[in-house]
Short mmCIF file of C-alpha atoms in Angstrom, two decimals:
data_model
loop_
_atom_site.label_atom_id
_atom_site.label_comp_id
_atom_site.label_asym_id
_atom_site.label_seq_id
_atom_site.Cartn_x
_atom_site.Cartn_y
_atom_site.Cartn_z
CA MET A 1 15.80 215.48 128.45
CA ALA A 2 19.23 216.09 129.98
CA LYS A 3 19.33 212.54 131.34
CA LYS A 4 18.45 211.12 127.90
CA ARG A 5 21.17 213.26 126.29
CA MET A 6 23.78 212.12 128.83
CA LYS A 7 22.75 208.47 128.44
CA ALA A 8 23.13 208.71 124.67
CA ALA A 9 26.49 210.45 125.05
CA ASN A 10 27.81 207.77 127.41
CA ALA A 11 26.73 205.08 124.97
CA SER A 12 28.49 206.74 122.02
CA TYR A 13 32.02 205.66 122.96
CA ASP A 14 33.97 203.18 125.08
CA LYS A 15 34.58 204.87 128.44
CA THR A 16 37.16 202.25 129.45
CA LEU A 17 39.58 203.24 126.68
CA ASP A 18 42.16 206.01 126.47
CA HIS A 19 41.70 207.89 123.20
CA SER A 20 43.95 209.95 120.98
CA VAL A 21 43.51 213.71 121.16
CA SER A 22 41.88 213.64 117.73
CA ASP A 23 39.35 210.96 118.68
CA ALA A 24 38.62 212.61 122.04
CA VAL A 25 37.88 215.94 120.38
CA LYS A 26 35.61 214.22 117.85
CA ILE A 27 33.66 212.45 120.63
CA VAL A 28 33.33 215.60 122.74
CA LYS A 29 32.17 217.70 119.77
CA GLY A 30 29.67 215.03 118.76
CA ASN A 31 28.15 214.98 122.24
CA ALA A 32 28.00 218.75 122.76
CA THR A 33 24.31 219.03 121.94
CA ALA A 34 23.19 221.65 124.47
CA LYS A 35 21.34 224.73 123.24
CA PHE A 36 24.35 226.95 123.95
CA ASP A 37 27.95 226.87 122.75
CA GLU A 38 29.56 224.61 125.32
CA THR A 39 33.07 225.24 126.63
CA VAL A 40 35.56 222.42 126.04
CA GLU A 41 37.77 221.79 129.06
CA VAL A 42 40.86 219.70 129.76
CA ALA A 43 41.41 218.31 133.27
CA ILE A 44 44.67 216.58 134.18
CA ASN A 45 45.48 214.60 137.30
CA LEU A 46 49.21 215.15 137.84
CA GLY A 47 51.65 213.02 139.80
CA VAL A 48 52.74 215.92 142.02
CA ASP A 49 52.17 217.17 145.56
CA PRO A 50 51.68 220.96 145.28
CA ARG A 51 52.43 221.36 148.99
CA HIS A 52 56.10 221.02 148.06
CA ALA A 53 57.64 224.02 146.29
CA ASP A 54 59.61 221.83 143.88
CA GLN A 55 56.40 220.15 142.71
CA MET A 56 54.37 223.26 141.91
CA VAL A 57 53.05 223.43 138.35
CA ARG A 58 52.16 226.90 137.12
CA GLY A 59 52.40 228.80 133.88
CA VAL A 60 50.59 230.23 130.91
CA CYS A 61 49.64 228.77 127.54
CA ASN A 62 48.83 230.86 124.49
CA LEU A 63 46.13 228.90 122.69
CA PRO A 64 46.69 229.21 118.93
CA ASN A 65 42.97 229.63 118.23
CA GLY A 66 41.89 231.56 121.32
CA THR A 67 39.39 230.50 123.97
CA GLY A 68 36.24 231.58 122.18
CA ARG A 69 35.25 233.89 124.99
CA SER A 70 35.77 237.58 125.62
CA VAL A 71 38.20 238.27 128.46
CA ARG A 72 37.90 241.54 130.38
CA VAL A 73 41.23 242.90 131.58
CA ALA A 74 42.10 245.28 134.42
CA VAL A 75 45.50 246.98 134.48
CA PHE A 76 47.30 248.61 137.39
CA ALA A 77 49.38 251.39 135.85
CA LYS A 78 50.02 255.11 136.01
CA ASP A 79 50.76 257.94 133.63
CA ALA A 80 52.15 256.87 130.23
CA LYS A 81 51.68 253.15 130.96
CA ALA A 82 48.06 253.77 131.92
CA GLU A 83 47.48 255.52 128.61
CA GLU A 84 49.22 252.66 126.79
CA ALA A 85 46.95 250.16 128.55
CA ARG A 86 43.82 252.05 127.52
CA ALA A 87 45.04 252.26 123.94
CA ALA A 88 45.73 248.50 123.96
CA GLY A 89 42.13 247.74 124.90
CA ALA A 90 42.20 247.32 128.69
CA ASP A 91 38.70 247.36 130.15
CA VAL A 92 39.68 248.95 133.46
CA VAL A 93 42.83 250.97 134.22
CA GLY A 94 43.82 252.55 137.50
CA ALA A 95 45.98 252.59 140.61
CA GLU A 96 44.71 253.52 144.10
CA ASP A 97 41.23 254.00 142.67
CA LEU A 98 41.27 250.51 141.15
CA MET A 99 42.49 249.05 144.43
CA GLU A 100 39.56 250.65 146.26
CA GLN A 101 37.15 249.35 143.62
CA ILE A 102 38.42 245.81 144.10
CA GLN A 103 38.30 246.10 147.90
CA LYS A 104 34.60 246.95 147.56
CA GLY A 105 34.09 243.73 145.60
CA ASP A 106 33.54 245.47 142.28
CA MET A 107 35.52 243.31 139.86
CA PRO A 108 34.01 243.31 136.35
CA PHE A 109 37.04 241.55 134.84
CA GLU A 110 38.75 238.14 134.67
CA ARG A 111 42.43 239.05 134.30
CA VAL A 112 44.62 241.52 136.19
CA ILE A 113 47.87 242.93 134.82
CA ALA A 114 50.25 245.29 136.63
CA THR A 115 53.43 247.19 135.91
CA PRO A 116 56.23 246.28 138.37
CA ASP A 117 56.06 249.64 140.18
CA MET A 118 52.42 248.94 141.05
CA MET A 119 53.08 245.66 142.87
CA PRO A 120 53.46 247.19 146.37
CA LEU A 121 49.90 248.45 145.89
CA VAL A 122 48.59 245.28 144.27
CA GLY A 123 50.21 243.16 146.99
CA ARG A 124 47.66 244.55 149.44
CA LEU A 125 44.96 242.80 147.42
CA GLY A 126 46.46 239.33 147.70
CA LYS A 127 43.66 237.96 149.89
CA VAL A 128 41.09 239.14 147.35
CA LEU A 129 42.78 238.41 144.02
CA GLY A 130 44.72 235.31 145.09
CA PRO A 131 41.76 232.96 145.73
CA LYS A 132 40.25 234.02 142.40
CA GLY A 133 43.46 233.20 140.52
CA MET A 134 43.84 236.81 139.38
CA MET A 135 46.92 237.93 141.31
CA PRO A 136 49.48 239.34 138.84
CA ASN A 137 52.64 237.26 138.61
CA PRO A 138 55.80 237.86 136.57
CA LYS A 139 56.11 234.10 135.90
CA VAL A 140 52.96 234.15 133.79
CA GLY A 141 53.58 237.53 132.19
CA THR A 142 51.02 239.56 134.11
CA VAL A 143 53.60 241.72 135.89
CA THR A 144 55.32 243.54 133.06
CA MET A 145 56.19 246.88 131.53
CA ASP A 146 54.97 245.60 128.17
CA VAL A 147 51.29 246.07 128.96
CA THR A 148 50.34 246.11 125.29
CA LYS A 149 51.60 242.55 124.79
CA ALA A 150 50.13 241.33 128.07
CA ILE A 151 46.69 242.72 127.20
CA GLY A 152 46.92 241.28 123.69
CA ASP A 153 47.85 237.86 125.06
CA ALA A 154 45.04 237.92 127.63
CA LYS A 155 42.41 238.86 125.07
CA GLY A 156 43.88 236.65 122.35
CA GLY A 157 43.84 233.31 124.12
CA ALA A 158 46.40 233.21 126.92
CA VAL A 159 45.29 230.66 129.54
CA GLU A 160 46.90 230.65 132.97
CA PHE A 161 47.14 227.33 134.79
CA ARG A 162 48.02 226.35 138.32
CA VAL A 163 47.82 222.93 139.93
CA GLU A 164 45.27 222.63 142.73
CA LYS A 165 45.84 220.99 146.13
CA ALA A 166 44.54 217.66 144.85
CA GLY A 167 47.12 217.64 142.05
CA ILE A 168 44.63 218.59 139.35
CA VAL A 169 45.09 221.29 136.72
CA HIS A 170 42.33 222.29 134.33
CA ALA A 171 41.42 224.96 131.81
CA GLY A 172 38.95 225.82 129.10
CA VAL A 173 40.58 225.32 125.71
CA GLY A 174 37.88 226.47 123.31
CA LYS A 175 34.25 226.11 122.36
CA ALA A 176 32.35 223.15 120.94
CA SER A 177 31.62 225.26 117.86
CA PHE A 178 35.34 225.36 116.98
CA THR A 179 36.35 223.17 114.07
CA GLN A 180 37.94 219.80 114.79
CA ASP A 181 41.37 221.06 113.71
CA LYS A 182 41.23 224.21 115.85
CA LEU A 183 40.18 222.33 118.95
CA GLU A 184 42.89 219.73 118.40
CA GLU A 185 45.51 222.47 118.06
CA ASN A 186 44.34 224.12 121.29
CA VAL A 187 44.23 220.86 123.25
CA ASN A 188 47.68 219.85 122.05
CA ALA A 189 49.09 223.29 122.84
CA PHE A 190 47.74 223.12 126.40
CA LEU A 191 48.94 219.58 127.04
CA THR A 192 52.38 220.43 125.67
CA ALA A 193 52.55 223.49 127.94
CA ILE A 194 51.75 221.33 130.97
CA GLN A 195 54.36 218.78 129.93
CA LYS A 196 57.01 221.48 129.60
CA ALA A 197 56.07 222.83 133.03
CA ARG A 198 56.96 219.53 134.69
CA PRO A 199 58.75 220.46 137.93
CA SER A 200 62.06 219.02 139.02
CA GLY A 201 60.48 217.35 142.03
CA ALA A 202 57.98 215.31 140.01
CA LYS A 203 58.79 211.61 140.10
CA GLY A 204 57.23 208.73 138.18
CA THR A 205 54.26 209.28 135.90
CA PHE A 206 53.62 213.01 135.50
CA MET A 207 50.29 213.01 133.64
CA LYS A 208 48.36 210.27 135.41
CA ARG A 209 44.96 210.94 133.86
CA ILE A 210 43.77 213.36 131.16
CA THR A 211 40.10 214.02 130.53
CA LEU A 212 38.44 216.13 127.86
CA SER A 213 34.84 217.23 128.26
CA SER A 214 32.31 219.87 127.28
CA THR A 215 30.16 221.82 129.74
CA MET A 216 27.23 219.39 129.59
CA GLY A 217 28.98 216.32 128.23
CA PRO A 218 30.77 213.31 129.75
CA GLY A 219 34.54 213.13 130.21
CA VAL A 220 36.60 211.37 127.56
CA LYS A 221 39.97 209.95 128.61
CA ILE A 222 43.03 210.88 126.55
CA ASP A 223 46.06 208.64 126.18
CA SER A 224 48.98 210.49 127.80
CA SER A 225 51.37 208.88 125.32
CA ASP A 226 49.67 211.02 122.65
CA VAL A 227 51.13 214.15 124.27
CA SER A 228 54.33 215.51 122.72
CA ALA A 229 56.81 217.44 124.86
#
């Protein structure tokens, strides 16, 4: 059944063409026929070499319509800031106790936020949190004294991105059940964020290939000229 669905999806559009964001979203939504609400993801092949510091692409994008999924947040904080984090809806709050929990491999969350004074403690978890993309970083707003805003952003649709070794950056930008307009807004917001994060060391074509897909659907190429800076 899956093979038949994929064959029909591949036959529903011209795979050799680059499409506008609007057309790509329409094709992806039309082919998201799985029995669950598929995640819509953007993957971009960038013209950078992440091994060079001046070609690193990293940042955060606040999707205007959220991601469609619930994000569990852990916060490293003490005293008044810990209470503020709990009040703001953090799922886990702690300091040394949270560090020990993570060291044991107990991590029932997807995002980690820390107040600046907690970073000497959090730094000891770099080998655990780093590979999972959860290490707090001031550049993406996850090391901050404003824990209320950081938690709100994380739960409201903030998507962190970081280019991989192969020069690819990707992220989920919504669900197939989103309306056409909402998905378009999210896709455009993410692409614009990547464009604005273009590093000084990037030469030539920055966005070499952009593909939009759903969890079980084929990739649809997007015309990079349809991306506004």
